[in-house]
Amino acid sequence: QVQLVESGGGSVQAGGSLRLSCAASGTAVYVLAMGWYRQVPGKQRERVATITVIGSTDYADFVEGRFTISKDNANNMAYLQMNNLKPEDTAVYYCAAGTGTLSFSSWGQGTQVTVFS
């Protein structure tokens, strides 16, 4: 099973940028689909972005072209570049991995993103 560790969260002013990183171990990311999800207290976890084994990407509607998901097979990493952040993007962001984008079985511990106006 793959282990995932997120980093890169923090506090940023609205309009700013953050890059979240997800370090994978135990399995090479080039055989994995990966995704980023987010959750705020009292709400269900929601999908932000996914990337398939072969690199096809998909984003939630609320992303509106502001975020980019990527995989770095050489370094066994996944990333979420977030630009033009909004206060409503404030959440705990989780990295996920699995055999497909509909079957994520491994999750990281989450990293907090706070966007203030």
Short mmCIF file of C-alpha atoms in Angstrom, two decimals:
data_model
loop_
_atom_site.label_atom_id
_atom_site.label_comp_id
_atom_site.label_asym_id
_atom_site.label_seq_id
_atom_site.Cartn_x
_atom_site.Cartn_y
_atom_site.Cartn_z
CA GLN A 1 0.00 0.00 0.00
CA VAL A 2 1.19 3.48 -0.77
CA GLN A 3 1.89 5.99 2.00
CA LEU A 4 1.21 9.65 1.31
CA VAL A 5 2.48 12.75 3.11
CA GLU A 6 1.23 16.22 2.18
CA SER A 7 3.06 19.48 2.71
CA GLY A 8 2.93 23.05 1.50
CA GLY A 9 -0.20 24.30 3.22
CA GLY A 10 -0.30 27.59 5.04
CA SER A 11 -1.96 30.98 5.26
CA VAL A 12 -2.10 33.27 2.27
CA GLN A 13 -3.92 36.44 1.30
CA ALA A 14 -6.71 36.21 -1.26
CA GLY A 15 -5.26 36.31 -4.76
CA GLY A 16 -2.09 34.56 -3.66
CA SER A 17 -0.68 31.16 -4.55
CA LEU A 18 0.36 27.96 -2.82
CA ARG A 19 1.80 24.72 -4.10
CA LEU A 20 0.82 21.58 -2.23
CA SER A 21 3.11 18.58 -2.41
CA CYS A 22 2.35 14.92 -1.86
CA ALA A 23 5.26 12.56 -1.25
CA ALA A 24 4.46 8.94 -2.03
CA SER A 25 6.28 5.86 -0.77
CA GLY A 26 5.69 2.15 -1.11
CA THR A 27 4.46 2.35 -4.69
CA ALA A 28 5.67 4.27 -7.71
CA VAL A 29 3.31 7.08 -8.71
CA TYR A 30 3.66 6.27 -12.39
CA VAL A 31 1.34 3.29 -11.80
CA LEU A 32 -1.11 5.30 -9.73
CA ALA A 33 -3.97 7.63 -10.29
CA MET A 34 -3.82 10.49 -7.81
CA GLY A 35 -6.09 13.19 -6.57
CA TRP A 36 -6.54 16.13 -4.28
CA TYR A 37 -9.61 16.54 -2.10
CA ARG A 38 -10.57 19.11 0.51
CA GLN A 39 -12.77 19.28 3.55
CA VAL A 40 -14.06 22.00 5.85
CA PRO A 41 -15.54 21.25 9.29
CA GLY A 42 -19.14 20.14 9.08
CA LYS A 43 -19.03 19.43 5.35
CA GLN A 44 -18.29 16.39 3.25
CA ARG A 45 -14.91 15.93 1.67
CA GLU A 46 -15.03 17.14 -1.94
CA ARG A 47 -12.94 16.40 -4.98
CA VAL A 48 -10.64 19.16 -6.18
CA ALA A 49 -8.62 17.56 -8.96
CA THR A 50 -7.56 14.15 -10.25
CA ILE A 51 -4.90 12.80 -12.55
CA THR A 52 -5.01 9.38 -14.16
CA VAL A 53 -2.19 6.87 -14.50
CA ILE A 54 -1.41 8.24 -17.95
CA GLY A 55 -1.67 11.88 -16.90
CA SER A 56 -5.17 12.95 -17.90
CA THR A 57 -6.48 15.59 -15.55
CA ASP A 58 -9.91 16.63 -14.34
CA TYR A 59 -11.02 19.44 -12.07
CA ALA A 60 -14.01 20.39 -9.99
CA ASP A 61 -16.09 23.21 -11.44
CA PHE A 62 -15.14 25.58 -8.64
CA VAL A 63 -11.48 25.42 -9.68
CA GLU A 64 -12.25 27.60 -12.72
CA GLY A 65 -8.77 27.21 -14.19
CA ARG A 66 -6.95 28.37 -11.05
CA PHE A 67 -5.39 25.04 -9.98
CA THR A 68 -3.10 22.56 -11.72
CA ILE A 69 -2.53 18.96 -10.65
CA SER A 70 0.60 17.14 -11.73
CA LYS A 71 2.70 14.06 -11.05
CA ASP A 72 6.50 13.83 -10.93
CA ASN A 73 7.30 10.21 -11.64
CA ALA A 74 11.05 10.68 -11.19
CA ASN A 75 10.64 11.96 -7.63
CA ASN A 76 7.50 10.00 -6.74
CA MET A 77 5.57 13.18 -6.00
CA ALA A 78 2.25 14.77 -6.85
CA TYR A 79 1.48 18.46 -6.71
CA LEU A 80 -1.40 20.88 -6.65
CA GLN A 81 -0.49 24.37 -7.80
CA MET A 82 -3.15 26.79 -6.59
CA ASN A 83 -3.30 30.33 -7.95
CA ASN A 84 -5.70 33.21 -7.37
CA LEU A 85 -6.82 31.69 -4.10
CA LYS A 86 -10.13 32.75 -2.57
CA PRO A 87 -11.27 32.69 1.07
CA GLU A 88 -13.70 29.92 0.15
CA ASP A 89 -10.71 27.72 -0.73
CA THR A 90 -9.91 27.52 2.98
CA ALA A 91 -9.94 23.82 3.95
CA VAL A 92 -7.82 20.84 4.85
CA TYR A 93 -6.44 19.43 1.61
CA TYR A 94 -5.84 15.70 1.25
CA CYS A 95 -3.79 13.74 -1.25
CA ALA A 96 -5.20 10.43 -2.49
CA ALA A 97 -3.89 7.57 -4.59
CA GLY A 98 -5.23 4.40 -6.11
CA THR A 99 -5.56 2.26 -9.19
CA GLY A 100 -8.02 4.67 -10.76
CA THR A 101 -9.61 8.03 -10.15
CA LEU A 102 -12.80 6.32 -8.96
CA SER A 103 -10.98 3.98 -6.55
CA PHE A 104 -8.71 5.95 -4.25
CA SER A 105 -7.63 3.65 -1.43
CA SER A 106 -4.78 5.57 0.17
CA TRP A 107 -5.01 8.97 1.81
CA GLY A 108 -2.60 11.38 3.41
CA GLN A 109 -3.09 13.10 6.74
CA GLY A 110 -4.03 16.45 5.22
CA THR A 111 -2.55 19.93 5.13
CA GLN A 112 -4.36 23.10 6.18
CA VAL A 113 -4.86 25.90 3.67
CA THR A 114 -6.19 29.21 4.98
CA VAL A 115 -6.99 32.09 2.65
CA PHE A 116 -7.74 35.44 4.27
CA SER A 117 -9.21 38.53 2.66
#
